[in-house]
CSV table of N, CA, C and O in Angstrom, one decimal:
chain,number,residue,atom,x,y,z
A,1267,UNK,N,121.3,204.1,-48.6
A,1267,UNK,CA,121.1,202.9,-47.8
A,1267,UNK,C,122.4,202.2,-47.1
A,1267,UNK,O,122.4,201.8,-45.9
A,1268,UNK,N,123.4,202.2,-48.1
A,1268,UNK,CA,124.7,201.6,-47.6
A,1268,UNK,C,125.3,202.4,-46.7
A,1268,UNK,O,125.7,201.9,-45.5
A,1269,UNK,N,125.2,203.6,-46.7
A,1269,UNK,CA,125.7,204.6,-45.9
A,1269,UNK,C,125.1,204.5,-44.5
A,1269,UNK,O,125.8,204.5,-43.6
A,1270,UNK,N,123.9,204.4,-44.4
A,1270,UNK,CA,123.2,204.3,-43.1
A,1270,UNK,C,123.4,203.0,-42.5
A,1270,UNK,O,123.5,202.8,-41.3
A,1271,UNK,N,123.5,201.8,-43.4
A,1271,UNK,CA,123.9,200.5,-42.7
A,1271,UNK,C,125.3,200.7,-42.1
A,1271,UNK,O,125.3,200.2,-40.9
A,1272,UNK,N,126.4,201.3,-42.7
A,1272,UNK,CA,127.6,201.3,-42.1
A,1272,UNK,C,127.5,202.3,-41.0
A,1272,UNK,O,128.1,202.0,-39.8
A,1273,UNK,N,126.9,203.3,-41.1
A,1273,UNK,CA,126.8,204.5,-40.1
A,1273,UNK,C,126.2,204.0,-38.9
A,1273,UNK,O,126.5,204.5,-37.7
A,1274,UNK,N,125.1,203.2,-38.9
A,1274,UNK,CA,124.4,202.7,-37.6
A,1274,UNK,C,125.1,201.7,-36.9
A,1274,UNK,O,125.0,201.4,-35.7
A,1275,UNK,N,126.0,201.1,-37.3
A,1275,UNK,CA,127.0,200.0,-36.7
A,1275,UNK,C,128.3,200.7,-36.0
A,1275,UNK,O,128.9,199.8,-35.4
A,1276,UNK,N,128.4,201.8,-36.1
A,1276,UNK,CA,129.6,202.6,-35.6
A,1276,UNK,C,129.1,203.5,-34.5
A,1276,UNK,O,128.2,204.2,-34.7
A,1277,UNK,N,129.9,203.7,-33.6
A,1277,UNK,CA,129.5,204.9,-32.7
A,1277,UNK,C,129.3,206.2,-33.3
A,1277,UNK,O,130.0,206.5,-34.1
A,1278,UNK,N,128.5,207.0,-32.7
A,1278,UNK,CA,128.3,208.4,-33.1
A,1278,UNK,C,127.5,208.4,-34.3
A,1278,UNK,O,126.8,207.4,-34.7
A,1279,UNK,N,127.1,209.7,-34.9
A,1279,UNK,CA,126.3,209.7,-36.0
A,1279,UNK,C,127.0,210.7,-36.9
A,1279,UNK,O,127.4,211.8,-36.6
A,1280,UNK,N,126.8,210.4,-38.2
A,1280,UNK,CA,127.3,211.4,-39.3
A,1280,UNK,C,126.3,211.4,-40.4
A,1280,UNK,O,125.6,210.6,-40.7
A,1281,UNK,N,125.8,212.7,-40.5
A,1281,UNK,CA,124.6,212.9,-41.4
A,1281,UNK,C,124.8,212.5,-42.9
A,1281,UNK,O,125.9,212.7,-43.3
A,1282,UNK,N,124.0,211.8,-43.3
A,1282,UNK,CA,124.1,211.3,-44.6
A,1282,UNK,C,124.2,212.5,-45.8
A,1282,UNK,O,123.4,213.5,-45.5
A,1283,UNK,N,124.7,212.2,-46.7
A,1283,UNK,CA,124.6,213.4,-47.8
A,1283,UNK,C,123.3,213.4,-48.5
A,1283,UNK,O,122.4,212.5,-48.3
A,1284,UNK,N,123.1,214.6,-49.1
A,1284,UNK,CA,121.7,214.8,-49.8
A,1284,UNK,C,121.3,213.9,-50.8
A,1284,UNK,O,122.4,213.4,-51.5
A,1285,UNK,N,120.2,213.8,-51.2
A,1285,UNK,CA,119.8,213.0,-52.3
A,1285,UNK,C,120.3,213.5,-53.6
A,1285,UNK,O,120.7,212.5,-54.5
A,1286,UNK,N,120.3,214.7,-53.8
A,1286,UNK,CA,120.9,215.2,-54.9
A,1286,UNK,C,122.5,214.9,-55.2
A,1286,UNK,O,122.9,214.6,-56.2
A,1287,UNK,N,123.2,215.0,-54.1
A,1287,UNK,CA,124.7,214.6,-54.0
A,1287,UNK,C,124.7,213.2,-54.5
A,1287,UNK,O,125.6,212.7,-55.2
A,1288,UNK,N,123.9,212.3,-53.9
A,1288,UNK,CA,123.9,210.9,-54.2
A,1288,UNK,C,123.6,210.6,-55.7
A,1288,UNK,O,124.2,209.7,-56.3
A,1289,UNK,N,122.6,211.2,-56.2
A,1289,UNK,CA,122.2,211.0,-57.5
A,1289,UNK,C,123.3,211.6,-58.7
A,1289,UNK,O,123.6,210.9,-59.5
A,1290,UNK,N,124.0,212.7,-58.1
A,1290,UNK,CA,125.1,213.2,-58.8
A,1290,UNK,C,126.2,212.1,-59.0
A,1290,UNK,O,126.9,211.7,-60.0
A,1291,UNK,N,126.5,211.4,-57.7
A,1291,UNK,CA,127.5,210.5,-57.8
A,1291,UNK,C,127.1,209.1,-58.5
A,1291,UNK,O,128.1,208.5,-59.1
A,1292,UNK,N,125.8,208.9,-58.5
A,1292,UNK,CA,125.3,207.7,-59.2
A,1292,UNK,C,125.5,208.0,-60.7
A,1292,UNK,O,126.0,207.0,-61.2
A,1293,UNK,N,125.1,209.1,-61.1
A,1293,UNK,CA,125.3,209.5,-62.5
A,1293,UNK,C,126.9,209.3,-62.9
A,1293,UNK,O,127.1,208.9,-63.9
A,1294,UNK,N,127.7,209.6,-62.2
A,1294,UNK,CA,129.0,209.7,-62.3
A,1294,UNK,C,129.6,208.4,-62.7
A,1294,UNK,O,130.5,208.2,-63.4
A,1295,UNK,N,129.1,207.5,-61.8
A,1295,UNK,CA,129.6,206.1,-61.9
A,1295,UNK,C,128.8,205.1,-62.9
A,1295,UNK,O,129.2,204.0,-63.1
A,1296,UNK,N,127.6,205.7,-63.3
A,1296,UNK,CA,126.8,204.8,-64.3
A,1296,UNK,C,127.3,205.2,-65.8
A,1296,UNK,O,126.8,205.9,-66.4
A,1297,UNK,N,128.3,204.4,-66.1
A,1297,UNK,CA,129.0,204.6,-67.4
A,1297,UNK,C,128.3,204.5,-68.5
A,1297,UNK,O,128.3,205.1,-69.6
A,1298,UNK,N,127.4,203.5,-68.6
A,1298,UNK,CA,126.8,203.1,-69.7
A,1298,UNK,C,125.2,203.6,-69.7
A,1298,UNK,O,124.5,203.4,-70.7
A,1299,UNK,N,125.0,204.2,-68.5
A,1299,UNK,CA,123.4,204.9,-68.5
A,1299,UNK,C,122.3,203.7,-68.4
A,1299,UNK,O,121.2,204.1,-68.6
A,1300,UNK,N,122.7,202.6,-68.2
A,1300,UNK,CA,121.8,201.5,-67.9
A,1300,UNK,C,121.6,201.0,-66.4
A,1300,UNK,O,121.2,200.0,-66.1
A,1301,UNK,N,122.0,201.9,-65.5
A,1301,UNK,CA,122.1,201.4,-64.1
A,1301,UNK,C,123.4,200.9,-63.8
A,1301,UNK,O,124.2,200.6,-64.7
A,1302,UNK,N,123.6,200.8,-62.4
A,1302,UNK,CA,125.0,200.4,-62.0
A,1302,UNK,C,125.1,198.9,-62.1
A,1302,UNK,O,124.3,198.1,-61.7
A,1303,UNK,N,126.0,198.3,-62.8
A,1303,UNK,CA,126.4,196.9,-62.7
A,1303,UNK,C,127.3,196.7,-61.6
A,1303,UNK,O,127.5,197.5,-60.8
A,1304,UNK,N,127.7,195.4,-61.3
A,1304,UNK,CA,128.4,195.0,-60.2
A,1304,UNK,C,129.7,195.9,-60.1
A,1304,UNK,O,130.0,196.3,-58.9
A,1305,UNK,N,130.4,195.9,-61.2
A,1305,UNK,CA,131.8,196.6,-61.2
A,1305,UNK,C,131.5,198.2,-61.0
A,1305,UNK,O,132.2,198.8,-60.0
A,1306,UNK,N,130.5,198.8,-61.5
A,1306,UNK,CA,130.2,200.2,-61.3
A,1306,UNK,C,129.9,200.3,-59.9
A,1306,UNK,O,130.1,201.4,-59.2
A,1307,UNK,N,128.9,199.5,-59.3
A,1307,UNK,CA,128.5,199.5,-57.8
A,1307,UNK,C,129.5,199.6,-56.9
A,1307,UNK,O,129.7,200.3,-56.0
A,1308,UNK,N,130.3,198.6,-57.2
A,1308,UNK,CA,131.7,198.5,-56.3
A,1308,UNK,C,132.6,199.8,-56.3
A,1308,UNK,O,133.0,200.2,-55.3
A,1309,UNK,N,132.7,200.5,-57.5
A,1309,UNK,CA,133.4,201.7,-57.7
A,1309,UNK,C,132.7,202.8,-56.9
A,1309,UNK,O,133.3,203.5,-56.3
A,1310,UNK,N,131.4,202.8,-57.0
A,1310,UNK,CA,130.5,203.8,-56.2
A,1310,UNK,C,130.5,203.7,-54.9
A,1310,UNK,O,130.8,204.8,-54.1
A,1311,UNK,N,130.6,202.4,-54.4
A,1311,UNK,CA,130.6,202.2,-52.9
A,1311,UNK,C,132.0,202.6,-52.2
A,1311,UNK,O,132.2,203.3,-51.3
A,1312,UNK,N,133.0,202.2,-53.1
A,1312,UNK,CA,134.3,202.7,-52.6
A,1312,UNK,C,134.5,204.1,-52.6
A,1312,UNK,O,135.2,204.5,-51.6
A,1313,UNK,N,134.1,204.7,-53.6
A,1313,UNK,CA,134.2,206.3,-53.6
A,1313,UNK,C,133.3,206.8,-52.5
A,1313,UNK,O,133.8,207.7,-51.7
A,1314,UNK,N,132.1,206.4,-52.2
A,1314,UNK,CA,131.2,206.9,-51.3
A,1314,UNK,C,131.8,206.8,-49.9
A,1314,UNK,O,131.6,207.5,-49.1
A,1315,UNK,N,132.5,205.7,-49.6
A,1315,UNK,CA,133.0,205.3,-48.3
A,1315,UNK,C,134.5,205.5,-48.1
A,1315,UNK,O,135.1,204.9,-47.2
A,1316,UNK,N,135.0,206.2,-49.1
A,1316,UNK,CA,136.5,206.3,-49.0
A,1316,UNK,C,137.1,206.9,-47.7
A,1316,UNK,O,138.1,206.3,-47.3
A,1317,UNK,N,136.5,207.8,-47.1
A,1317,UNK,CA,137.0,208.4,-45.8
A,1317,UNK,C,136.5,207.7,-44.5
A,1317,UNK,O,136.8,208.1,-43.4
A,1318,UNK,N,135.8,206.5,-44.8
A,1318,UNK,CA,135.2,205.9,-43.5
A,1318,UNK,C,136.1,205.3,-42.7
A,1318,UNK,O,135.9,205.5,-41.3
A,1319,UNK,N,137.3,204.8,-43.1
A,1319,UNK,CA,138.3,204.3,-42.1
A,1319,UNK,C,138.9,205.3,-41.2
A,1319,UNK,O,139.0,205.0,-39.9
A,1320,UNK,N,139.0,206.5,-41.8
A,1320,UNK,CA,139.5,207.6,-40.8
A,1320,UNK,C,138.5,208.1,-39.8
A,1320,UNK,O,138.7,208.2,-38.8
A,1321,UNK,N,137.2,208.2,-40.4
A,1321,UNK,CA,136.1,208.6,-39.5
A,1321,UNK,C,135.8,207.5,-38.5
A,1321,UNK,O,135.6,207.8,-37.3
A,1322,UNK,N,136.0,206.4,-38.9
A,1322,UNK,CA,135.7,205.3,-37.8
A,1322,UNK,C,136.6,205.3,-36.8
A,1322,UNK,O,136.3,205.2,-35.6
A,1323,UNK,N,138.0,205.4,-37.2
A,1323,UNK,CA,139.0,205.4,-36.2
A,1323,UNK,C,138.7,206.6,-35.0
A,1323,UNK,O,138.9,206.6,-33.9
A,1324,UNK,N,138.3,207.8,-35.6
A,1324,UNK,CA,138.2,209.0,-34.8
A,1324,UNK,C,136.8,208.9,-33.9
A,1324,UNK,O,136.8,209.0,-32.7
A,1325,UNK,N,135.7,208.1,-34.5
A,1325,UNK,CA,134.5,208.1,-33.7
A,1325,UNK,C,134.7,206.9,-32.6
A,1325,UNK,O,134.5,207.1,-31.6
A,1326,UNK,N,135.2,205.7,-33.2
A,1326,UNK,CA,135.3,204.6,-32.2
A,1326,UNK,C,136.5,204.9,-31.3
A,1326,UNK,O,136.3,204.6,-29.9
A,1327,UNK,N,137.6,205.4,-31.6
A,1327,UNK,CA,138.8,205.8,-30.7
A,1327,UNK,C,138.2,206.8,-29.6
A,1327,UNK,O,138.6,206.6,-28.4
A,1328,UNK,N,137.6,207.8,-30.1
A,1328,UNK,CA,137.1,208.8,-29.0
A,1328,UNK,C,136.2,208.0,-28.1
A,1328,UNK,O,136.2,208.5,-26.9
A,1329,UNK,N,135.3,207.4,-28.6
A,1329,UNK,CA,134.3,206.8,-27.7
A,1329,UNK,C,134.9,205.8,-26.7
A,1329,UNK,O,134.5,205.8,-25.6
A,1330,UNK,N,135.8,204.9,-27.3
A,1330,UNK,CA,136.5,204.0,-26.5
A,1330,UNK,C,137.3,204.6,-25.4
A,1330,UNK,O,137.5,204.0,-24.3
A,1331,UNK,N,138.0,205.6,-25.8
A,1331,UNK,CA,138.9,206.2,-24.7
A,1331,UNK,C,138.2,206.8,-23.6
A,1331,UNK,O,138.3,206.6,-22.5
A,1332,UNK,N,136.9,207.4,-24.0
A,1332,UNK,CA,136.1,207.9,-22.8
A,1332,UNK,C,135.6,206.7,-21.9
A,1332,UNK,O,135.5,206.8,-20.8
A,1333,UNK,N,134.9,205.8,-22.6
A,1333,UNK,CA,134.2,204.6,-21.9
A,1333,UNK,C,135.3,203.8,-21.1
A,1333,UNK,O,135.0,203.3,-20.2
A,1334,UNK,N,136.5,203.6,-21.6
A,1334,UNK,CA,137.4,202.6,-21.1
A,1334,UNK,C,138.5,203.4,-20.1
A,1334,UNK,O,138.8,202.8,-19.1
A,1335,UNK,N,138.7,204.5,-20.2
A,1335,UNK,CA,139.7,205.2,-19.5
A,1335,UNK,C,139.1,206.3,-18.8
A,1335,UNK,O,139.3,206.3,-17.5
A,1336,UNK,N,138.6,207.3,-19.4
A,1336,UNK,CA,138.0,208.7,-18.7
A,1336,UNK,C,137.1,208.4,-17.7
A,1336,UNK,O,137.0,209.0,-16.7
A,1337,UNK,N,136.0,207.5,-18.2
A,1337,UNK,CA,134.8,207.6,-17.4
A,1337,UNK,C,135.2,206.8,-16.0
A,1337,UNK,O,134.7,207.1,-15.0
A,1338,UNK,N,135.8,205.7,-16.0
A,1338,UNK,CA,136.2,205.1,-14.7
A,1338,UNK,C,137.0,205.8,-13.8
A,1338,UNK,O,136.8,205.8,-12.5
A,1339,UNK,N,138.0,206.7,-14.6
A,1339,UNK,CA,138.8,207.6,-13.9
A,1339,UNK,C,138.0,208.7,-13.0
A,1339,UNK,O,138.0,208.9,-11.9
A,1340,UNK,N,137.0,209.2,-13.8
A,1340,UNK,CA,136.1,210.2,-13.4
A,1340,UNK,C,135.1,209.6,-12.2
A,1340,UNK,O,134.8,210.4,-11.2
A,1341,UNK,N,134.8,208.6,-12.4
A,1341,UNK,CA,133.8,207.7,-11.5
A,1341,UNK,C,134.6,207.5,-10.1
A,1341,UNK,O,134.0,207.8,-9.1
A,1342,UNK,N,135.8,207.1,-10.3
A,1342,UNK,CA,136.6,206.8,-9.0
A,1342,UNK,C,136.7,208.2,-8.3
A,1342,UNK,O,136.7,208.2,-7.1
A,1343,UNK,N,137.2,209.3,-9.0
A,1343,UNK,CA,137.5,210.4,-8.5
A,1343,UNK,C,136.1,211.1,-7.8
A,1343,UNK,O,136.1,211.6,-6.7
A,1344,UNK,N,135.0,210.9,-8.5
A,1344,UNK,CA,133.8,211.4,-8.0
A,1344,UNK,C,133.3,210.7,-6.6
A,1344,UNK,O,133.0,211.2,-5.8
A,1345,UNK,N,133.5,209.4,-6.7
A,1345,UNK,CA,133.2,208.5,-5.4
A,1345,UNK,C,134.2,208.9,-4.3
A,1345,UNK,O,133.7,209.1,-3.3
A,1346,UNK,N,135.3,209.0,-4.5
A,1346,UNK,CA,136.3,209.4,-3.5
A,1346,UNK,C,136.0,210.9,-3.0
A,1346,UNK,O,136.0,211.1,-1.6
A,1347,UNK,N,135.6,211.8,-3.7
A,1347,UNK,CA,135.1,213.1,-3.3
A,1347,UNK,C,133.8,213.1,-2.5
A,1347,UNK,O,133.6,213.6,-1.6
A,1348,UNK,N,132.8,212.3,-3.2
A,1348,UNK,CA,131.5,212.3,-2.6
A,1348,UNK,C,131.5,211.5,-1.1
A,1348,UNK,O,130.5,211.9,-0.5
A,1349,UNK,N,132.3,210.5,-1.1
A,1349,UNK,CA,132.5,209.9,0.3
A,1349,UNK,C,132.7,210.7,1.3
A,1349,UNK,O,132.3,210.5,2.5
A,1350,UNK,N,133.4,211.8,1.3
A,1350,UNK,CA,133.7,212.8,2.3
A,1350,UNK,C,132.5,213.7,2.7
A,1350,UNK,O,132.6,214.4,3.7
A,1351,UNK,N,131.4,213.9,1.9
A,1351,UNK,CA,130.3,214.7,2.1
A,1351,UNK,C,129.4,214.0,3.3
A,1351,UNK,O,129.1,212.9,3.1
A,1352,UNK,N,129.1,214.8,4.3
A,1352,UNK,CA,128.3,214.1,5.2
A,1352,UNK,C,126.9,213.5,5.0
A,1352,UNK,O,126.5,212.5,5.6
A,1353,UNK,N,126.2,214.2,4.2
A,1353,UNK,CA,124.8,213.8,3.9
A,1353,UNK,C,124.8,212.5,2.9
A,1353,UNK,O,124.0,211.6,3.2
A,1354,UNK,N,125.6,212.4,2.0
A,1354,UNK,CA,125.6,211.3,1.1
A,1354,UNK,C,126.7,210.4,1.0
A,1354,UNK,O,126.6,209.2,0.4
A,1355,UNK,N,127.6,210.7,1.8
A,1355,UNK,CA,128.9,209.8,1.9
A,1355,UNK,C,128.5,208.5,2.3
A,1355,UNK,O,129.1,207.5,1.7
A,1356,UNK,N,127.8,208.2,3.3
A,1356,UNK,CA,127.3,206.8,3.7
A,1356,UNK,C,126.8,206.0,2.5
A,1356,UNK,O,126.9,204.9,2.4
A,1357,UNK,N,126.0,206.7,1.7
A,1357,UNK,CA,125.3,206.0,0.5
A,1357,UNK,C,126.3,205.8,-0.6
A,1357,UNK,O,126.1,204.8,-1.2
A,1358,UNK,N,127.3,206.7,-0.8
A,1358,UNK,CA,128.0,206.5,-1.8
A,1358,UNK,C,129.0,205.4,-1.7
A,1358,UNK,O,129.5,204.9,-2.5
A,1359,UNK,N,129.4,205.2,-0.3
A,1359,UNK,CA,130.4,204.0,-0.1
A,1359,UNK,C,129.8,202.7,-0.4
A,1359,UNK,O,130.6,201.9,-0.8
A,1360,UNK,N,128.5,202.7,-0.6
A,1360,UNK,CA,127.8,201.4,-0.8
A,1360,UNK,C,127.9,201.2,-2.4
A,1360,UNK,O,127.7,199.9,-2.7
A,1361,UNK,N,128.0,202.2,-3.3
A,1361,UNK,CA,128.0,202.0,-4.6
A,1361,UNK,C,129.5,201.6,-5.1
A,1361,UNK,O,130.3,202.5,-5.1
A,1362,UNK,N,129.5,200.5,-5.8
A,1362,UNK,CA,130.9,200.3,-6.5
A,1362,UNK,C,131.2,201.1,-7.7
A,1362,UNK,O,130.3,201.6,-8.5
A,1363,UNK,N,132.4,201.5,-7.9
A,1363,UNK,CA,132.8,202.4,-8.9
A,1363,UNK,C,132.4,201.7,-10.4
A,1363,UNK,O,132.2,202.4,-11.2
A,1364,UNK,N,132.4,200.2,-10.4
A,1364,UNK,CA,132.1,199.7,-11.5
A,1364,UNK,C,130.5,200.0,-11.9
A,1364,UNK,O,130.1,199.8,-12.9
A,1365,UNK,N,129.6,200.4,-11.0
A,1365,UNK,CA,128.3,200.9,-11.3
A,1365,UNK,C,128.2,202.4,-11.6
A,1365,UNK,O,127.4,202.8,-12.4
A,1366,UNK,N,129.2,203.1,-11.1
A,1366,UNK,CA,129.2,204.6,-11.3
A,1366,UNK,C,129.5,204.9,-12.8
A,1366,UNK,O,129.0,205.9,-13.4
A,1367,UNK,N,130.6,204.2,-13.3
A,1367,UNK,CA,131.1,204.6,-14.5
A,1367,UNK,C,130.1,204.4,-15.6
A,1367,UNK,O,130.0,205.3,-16.6
A,1368,UNK,N,129.3,203.3,-15.7
A,1368,UNK,CA,128.1,203.3,-16.9
A,1368,UNK,C,127.1,204.5,-16.6
A,1368,UNK,O,126.6,204.9,-17.7
A,1369,UNK,N,126.8,204.7,-15.4
A,1369,UNK,CA,126.0,205.9,-15.2
A,1369,UNK,C,126.5,207.0,-15.7
A,1369,UNK,O,125.8,207.9,-16.3
A,1370,UNK,N,127.8,207.3,-15.5
A,1370,UNK,CA,128.5,208.5,-16.0
A,1370,UNK,C,128.5,208.6,-17.5
A,1370,UNK,O,128.1,209.8,-18.1
A,1371,UNK,N,128.6,207.4,-18.1
A,1371,UNK,CA,128.7,207.3,-19.7
A,1371,UNK,C,127.2,207.6,-20.2
A,1371,UNK,O,127.0,208.4,-21.0
A,1372,UNK,N,126.3,207.1,-19.5
A,1372,UNK,CA,124.8,207.3,-19.8
A,1372,UNK,C,124.5,208.7,-19.7
A,1372,UNK,O,123.7,209.3,-20.5
A,1373,UNK,N,124.8,209.4,-18.6
A,1373,UNK,CA,124.6,210.7,-18.4
A,1373,UNK,C,125.3,211.6,-19.6
A,1373,UNK,O,124.6,212.7,-20.2
A,1374,UNK,N,126.3,211.4,-19.9
A,1374,UNK,CA,127.1,212.2,-20.9
A,1374,UNK,C,126.4,211.9,-22.4
A,1374,UNK,O,126.2,212.9,-23.0
A,1375,UNK,N,126.0,210.7,-22.5
A,1375,UNK,CA,125.2,210.4,-23.7
A,1375,UNK,C,123.8,211.3,-23.7
A,1375,UNK,O,123.5,211.7,-24.9
A,1376,UNK,N,123.2,211.4,-22.6
A,1376,UNK,CA,122.0,212.2,-22.5
A,1376,UNK,C,122.3,213.5,-22.8
A,1376,UNK,O,121.4,214.3,-23.4
A,1377,UNK,N,123.4,214.1,-22.2
A,1377,UNK,CA,123.8,215.4,-22.4
A,1377,UNK,C,123.9,215.7,-24.0
A,1377,UNK,O,123.6,216.7,-24.6
A,1378,UNK,N,124.7,214.8,-24.6
A,1378,UNK,CA,125.1,214.9,-26.0
A,1378,UNK,C,124.0,215.0,-26.8
A,1378,UNK,O,123.7,215.9,-27.7
A,1379,UNK,N,122.8,214.1,-26.5
A,1379,UNK,CA,121.6,214.0,-27.3
A,1379,UNK,C,120.7,215.4,-27.1
A,1379,UNK,O,120.2,215.7,-28.0
A,1380,UNK,N,120.9,215.9,-25.8
A,1380,UNK,CA,120.0,217.1,-25.7
A,1380,UNK,C,120.7,218.3,-26.4
A,1380,UNK,O,120.0,219.2,-27.0
A,1381,UNK,N,122.0,218.4,-26.4
A,1381,UNK,CA,122.7,219.5,-27.0
A,1381,UNK,C,122.5,219.3,-28.6
A,1381,UNK,O,122.1,220.3,-29.3
A,1382,UNK,N,122.4,218.1,-29.2
A,1382,UNK,CA,122.1,217.7,-30.5
A,1382,UNK,C,120.7,218.2,-31.0
A,1382,UNK,O,120.5,218.7,-32.0
A,1383,UNK,N,119.7,218.0,-30.0
A,1383,UNK,CA,118.3,218.4,-30.3
A,1383,UNK,C,118.2,220.0,-30.4
A,1383,UNK,O,117.5,220.5,-31.1
A,1384,UNK,N,118.9,220.6,-29.6
A,1384,UNK,CA,118.9,222.1,-29.6
A,1384,UNK,C,119.6,222.6,-30.7
A,1384,UNK,O,119.2,223.8,-31.2
A,1385,UNK,N,120.4,222.1,-31.6
A,1385,UNK,CA,121.0,222.4,-32.7
A,1385,UNK,C,119.9,222.5,-33.9
A,1385,UNK,O,119.6,222.7,-34.7
């Protein structure tokens, strides 16, 4: 439950561990066999989320790099190229780059979701 709470608040998705793995870790940290007390729970969560800062930086950093730098650059290049096309050029000139960039990000998110469904 803690894992899913943390996982849903950061971009991307990382599959949670199996129930068996969680129970094994639980037994490892339940030193007295009476359930986790506050100290044991703290140790359990610290162990469970030990690599989260590294994963967080990879997930957030990659997402932010695309949304803040690459998507606007691609949208600007796409607009510049499409403006030269005779059929759609006049319509593309009316659309600001600030509108194309979020559309580009949404399209990539849809493609990522479709690829994930096929797996």
